[in-house]
Amino acid sequence: MRHNDSHSRHWWLAMGLAGMSTVALGAFASHGLRGTLSADMLRVFETGVRYQMWHVLAAVGVLAWRSVQPLRGQMLTLGLWAAGILMFSGSLYALATTARTQLGIITPIGGLLLIAGWLSLAVTGWRQRGNEEKDINKL
């Protein structure tokens, strides 16, 4: 049974736009910022791009999973990753391009949100395994 609700549609749109912006930001870093930023700041920017793309891809996987088997923890995972991308990658982009070092305080908070998203995914999967065992016992 396929599951498709308006929340999922919004998440698909958000992750599609996040993926698109990741490619655009990566190209901008490679072509527009090279020579403008120091090598260290360029690496900071590229770290933001890399973490954003990995989490967009992971979110797409959760959305695909949700389309066939919706579980409450999936939405929490998506929310944590979205907030983590904004705070972690966003702060790295701003830090690299503005050199405002006070923005660096936001980065670890974003990192913790990304980690919490992975923990949420693990718990959601673990709880699902328990539900599958209950379903088998009913047969």
PDB file of C-alpha atoms in Angstrom:
ATOM      1  CA  MET A   1       0.000   0.000   0.000  1.00  0.00           C
ATOM      2  CA  ARG A   2       1.407   3.338  -1.015  1.00  0.00           C
ATOM      3  CA  HIS A   3       1.233   6.294   1.326  1.00  0.00           C
ATOM      4  CA  ASN A   4       1.162   9.832   0.001  1.00  0.00           C
ATOM      5  CA  ASP A   5       0.034  12.721   2.145  1.00  0.00           C
ATOM      6  CA  SER A   6       0.487  16.457   1.870  1.00  0.00           C
ATOM      7  CA  HIS A   7       3.328  16.373   4.408  1.00  0.00           C
ATOM      8  CA  SER A   8       5.280  13.979   2.213  1.00  0.00           C
ATOM      9  CA  ARG A   9       4.629  16.131  -0.860  1.00  0.00           C
ATOM     10  CA  HIS A  10       6.029  19.148   0.970  1.00  0.00           C
ATOM     11  CA  TRP A  11       9.066  17.156   2.085  1.00  0.00           C
ATOM     12  CA  TRP A  12       9.683  15.948  -1.490  1.00  0.00           C
ATOM     13  CA  LEU A  13       9.545  19.557  -2.672  1.00  0.00           C
ATOM     14  CA  ALA A  14      11.853  20.720   0.117  1.00  0.00           C
ATOM     15  CA  MET A  15      14.409  17.968  -0.504  1.00  0.00           C
ATOM     16  CA  GLY A  16      14.292  18.515  -4.267  1.00  0.00           C
ATOM     17  CA  LEU A  17      15.036  22.200  -3.727  1.00  0.00           C
ATOM     18  CA  ALA A  18      17.695  21.377  -1.138  1.00  0.00           C
ATOM     19  CA  GLY A  19      19.370  18.979  -3.572  1.00  0.00           C
ATOM     20  CA  MET A  20      19.222  21.546  -6.365  1.00  0.00           C
ATOM     21  CA  SER A  21      20.716  24.211  -4.124  1.00  0.00           C
ATOM     22  CA  THR A  22      23.467  21.801  -3.077  1.00  0.00           C
ATOM     23  CA  VAL A  23      24.566  21.369  -6.673  1.00  0.00           C
ATOM     24  CA  ALA A  24      24.357  25.130  -7.265  1.00  0.00           C
ATOM     25  CA  LEU A  25      26.331  25.903  -4.099  1.00  0.00           C
ATOM     26  CA  GLY A  26      28.956  23.305  -4.991  1.00  0.00           C
ATOM     27  CA  ALA A  27      29.361  24.828  -8.453  1.00  0.00           C
ATOM     28  CA  PHE A  28      29.493  28.298  -6.924  1.00  0.00           C
ATOM     29  CA  ALA A  29      32.232  27.174  -4.543  1.00  0.00           C
ATOM     30  CA  SER A  30      34.202  25.538  -7.328  1.00  0.00           C
ATOM     31  CA  HIS A  31      33.913  28.316  -9.886  1.00  0.00           C
ATOM     32  CA  GLY A  32      32.880  31.480  -8.089  1.00  0.00           C
ATOM     33  CA  LEU A  33      34.680  31.297  -4.773  1.00  0.00           C
ATOM     34  CA  ARG A  34      37.969  29.684  -5.806  1.00  0.00           C
ATOM     35  CA  GLY A  35      40.531  32.465  -5.716  1.00  0.00           C
ATOM     36  CA  THR A  36      38.204  34.666  -3.666  1.00  0.00           C
ATOM     37  CA  LEU A  37      38.272  32.667  -0.444  1.00  0.00           C
ATOM     38  CA  SER A  38      41.308  31.319   1.338  1.00  0.00           C
ATOM     39  CA  ALA A  39      41.908  27.592   0.943  1.00  0.00           C
ATOM     40  CA  ASP A  40      40.733  27.066   4.539  1.00  0.00           C
ATOM     41  CA  MET A  41      37.478  28.973   4.032  1.00  0.00           C
ATOM     42  CA  LEU A  42      36.849  27.206   0.729  1.00  0.00           C
ATOM     43  CA  ARG A  43      37.168  23.872   2.576  1.00  0.00           C
ATOM     44  CA  VAL A  44      34.704  25.138   5.202  1.00  0.00           C
ATOM     45  CA  PHE A  45      32.202  26.006   2.470  1.00  0.00           C
ATOM     46  CA  GLU A  46      32.718  22.666   0.723  1.00  0.00           C
ATOM     47  CA  THR A  47      32.162  20.840   4.029  1.00  0.00           C
ATOM     48  CA  GLY A  48      28.755  22.512   4.231  1.00  0.00           C
ATOM     49  CA  VAL A  49      27.961  21.369   0.686  1.00  0.00           C
ATOM     50  CA  ARG A  50      29.057  17.804   1.380  1.00  0.00           C
ATOM     51  CA  TYR A  51      27.026  17.458   4.584  1.00  0.00           C
ATOM     52  CA  GLN A  52      23.994  19.036   2.956  1.00  0.00           C
ATOM     53  CA  MET A  53      24.042  16.589   0.043  1.00  0.00           C
ATOM     54  CA  TRP A  54      24.505  13.500   2.203  1.00  0.00           C
ATOM     55  CA  HIS A  55      21.562  14.484   4.356  1.00  0.00           C
ATOM     56  CA  VAL A  56      19.377  15.366   1.377  1.00  0.00           C
ATOM     57  CA  LEU A  57      20.064  11.905  -0.063  1.00  0.00           C
ATOM     58  CA  ALA A  58      19.315  10.284   3.289  1.00  0.00           C
ATOM     59  CA  ALA A  59      16.071  12.264   3.561  1.00  0.00           C
ATOM     60  CA  VAL A  60      15.025  11.079   0.097  1.00  0.00           C
ATOM     61  CA  GLY A  61      15.588   7.521   1.318  1.00  0.00           C
ATOM     62  CA  VAL A  62      13.375   8.141   4.336  1.00  0.00           C
ATOM     63  CA  LEU A  63      10.711   9.670   2.099  1.00  0.00           C
ATOM     64  CA  ALA A  64      10.802   6.606  -0.159  1.00  0.00           C
ATOM     65  CA  TRP A  65      10.491   4.364   2.894  1.00  0.00           C
ATOM     66  CA  ARG A  66       7.620   6.503   4.172  1.00  0.00           C
ATOM     67  CA  SER A  67       5.753   6.152   0.863  1.00  0.00           C
ATOM     68  CA  VAL A  68       5.376   2.405   1.448  1.00  0.00           C
ATOM     69  CA  GLN A  69       5.453   2.263   5.242  1.00  0.00           C
ATOM     70  CA  PRO A  70       4.661   5.509   7.088  1.00  0.00           C
ATOM     71  CA  LEU A  71       5.941   5.655  10.647  1.00  0.00           C
ATOM     72  CA  ARG A  72       5.799   8.491  13.142  1.00  0.00           C
ATOM     73  CA  GLY A  73       9.573   8.653  13.692  1.00  0.00           C
ATOM     74  CA  GLN A  74      10.259   9.294  10.013  1.00  0.00           C
ATOM     75  CA  MET A  75       8.842  12.820  10.245  1.00  0.00           C
ATOM     76  CA  LEU A  76      10.957  13.551  13.307  1.00  0.00           C
ATOM     77  CA  THR A  77      14.043  12.342  11.447  1.00  0.00           C
ATOM     78  CA  LEU A  78      13.250  14.577   8.478  1.00  0.00           C
ATOM     79  CA  GLY A  79      12.678  17.590  10.720  1.00  0.00           C
ATOM     80  CA  LEU A  80      15.911  17.093  12.626  1.00  0.00           C
ATOM     81  CA  TRP A  81      17.901  16.729   9.402  1.00  0.00           C
ATOM     82  CA  ALA A  82      16.269  19.793   7.835  1.00  0.00           C
ATOM     83  CA  ALA A  83      17.045  21.922  10.888  1.00  0.00           C
ATOM     84  CA  GLY A  84      20.548  20.448  11.038  1.00  0.00           C
ATOM     85  CA  ILE A  85      21.213  21.247   7.377  1.00  0.00           C
ATOM     86  CA  LEU A  86      20.072  24.830   7.867  1.00  0.00           C
ATOM     87  CA  MET A  87      22.134  25.344  10.996  1.00  0.00           C
ATOM     88  CA  PHE A  88      25.228  23.270  10.178  1.00  0.00           C
ATOM     89  CA  SER A  89      25.660  23.863   6.473  1.00  0.00           C
ATOM     90  CA  GLY A  90      24.075  27.314   6.573  1.00  0.00           C
ATOM     91  CA  SER A  91      26.426  28.512   9.282  1.00  0.00           C
ATOM     92  CA  LEU A  92      29.425  27.135   7.381  1.00  0.00           C
ATOM     93  CA  TYR A  93      28.342  28.947   4.208  1.00  0.00           C
ATOM     94  CA  ALA A  94      27.934  32.186   6.130  1.00  0.00           C
ATOM     95  CA  LEU A  95      31.168  31.710   8.062  1.00  0.00           C
ATOM     96  CA  ALA A  96      33.173  31.091   4.894  1.00  0.00           C
ATOM     97  CA  THR A  97      31.717  33.961   2.894  1.00  0.00           C
ATOM     98  CA  THR A  98      31.431  36.628   5.603  1.00  0.00           C
ATOM     99  CA  ALA A  99      34.328  35.699   7.901  1.00  0.00           C
ATOM    100  CA  ARG A 100      32.062  36.401  10.894  1.00  0.00           C
ATOM    101  CA  THR A 101      33.564  33.954  13.330  1.00  0.00           C
ATOM    102  CA  GLN A 102      30.699  34.340  15.831  1.00  0.00           C
ATOM    103  CA  LEU A 103      28.561  32.282  13.415  1.00  0.00           C
ATOM    104  CA  GLY A 104      30.752  29.306  14.279  1.00  0.00           C
ATOM    105  CA  ILE A 105      28.778  28.808  17.500  1.00  0.00           C
ATOM    106  CA  ILE A 106      25.758  27.691  15.434  1.00  0.00           C
ATOM    107  CA  THR A 107      27.651  24.952  13.594  1.00  0.00           C
ATOM    108  CA  PRO A 108      27.913  22.437  16.473  1.00  0.00           C
ATOM    109  CA  ILE A 109      24.216  22.886  17.273  1.00  0.00           C
ATOM    110  CA  GLY A 110      23.436  21.998  13.671  1.00  0.00           C
ATOM    111  CA  GLY A 111      25.785  19.035  13.924  1.00  0.00           C
ATOM    112  CA  LEU A 112      23.969  17.798  17.014  1.00  0.00           C
ATOM    113  CA  LEU A 113      20.663  18.054  15.152  1.00  0.00           C
ATOM    114  CA  LEU A 114      22.094  15.974  12.296  1.00  0.00           C
ATOM    115  CA  ILE A 115      23.299  13.372  14.794  1.00  0.00           C
ATOM    116  CA  ALA A 116      19.907  13.397  16.535  1.00  0.00           C
ATOM    117  CA  GLY A 117      18.283  12.749  13.158  1.00  0.00           C
ATOM    118  CA  TRP A 118      20.403   9.631  12.698  1.00  0.00           C
ATOM    119  CA  LEU A 119      19.502   8.486  16.203  1.00  0.00           C
ATOM    120  CA  SER A 120      15.837   9.079  15.401  1.00  0.00           C
ATOM    121  CA  LEU A 121      16.227   6.975  12.261  1.00  0.00           C
ATOM    122  CA  ALA A 122      17.815   4.167  14.267  1.00  0.00           C
ATOM    123  CA  VAL A 123      15.035   4.208  16.864  1.00  0.00           C
ATOM    124  CA  THR A 124      12.352   4.310  14.159  1.00  0.00           C
ATOM    125  CA  GLY A 125      13.900   1.312  12.421  1.00  0.00           C
ATOM    126  CA  TRP A 126      14.300  -0.549  15.694  1.00  0.00           C
ATOM    127  CA  ARG A 127      10.667   0.018  16.652  1.00  0.00           C
ATOM    128  CA  GLN A 128       9.573  -1.121  13.201  1.00  0.00           C
ATOM    129  CA  ARG A 129      11.453  -4.383  13.632  1.00  0.00           C
ATOM    130  CA  GLY A 130       9.470  -5.029  16.785  1.00  0.00           C
ATOM    131  CA  ASN A 131       6.192  -4.367  14.926  1.00  0.00           C
ATOM    132  CA  GLU A 132       7.172  -6.838  12.188  1.00  0.00           C
ATOM    133  CA  GLU A 133       7.786  -9.551  14.799  1.00  0.00           C
ATOM    134  CA  LYS A 134       4.324  -8.888  16.315  1.00  0.00           C
ATOM    135  CA  ASP A 135       2.739  -9.141  12.846  1.00  0.00           C
ATOM    136  CA  ILE A 136       4.487 -12.487  12.193  1.00  0.00           C
ATOM    137  CA  ASN A 137       3.268 -13.856  15.536  1.00  0.00           C
ATOM    138  CA  LYS A 138      -0.324 -13.003  14.539  1.00  0.00           C
ATOM    139  CA  LEU A 139      -0.100 -15.388  11.579  1.00  0.00           C
TER     140      LEU A 139
END
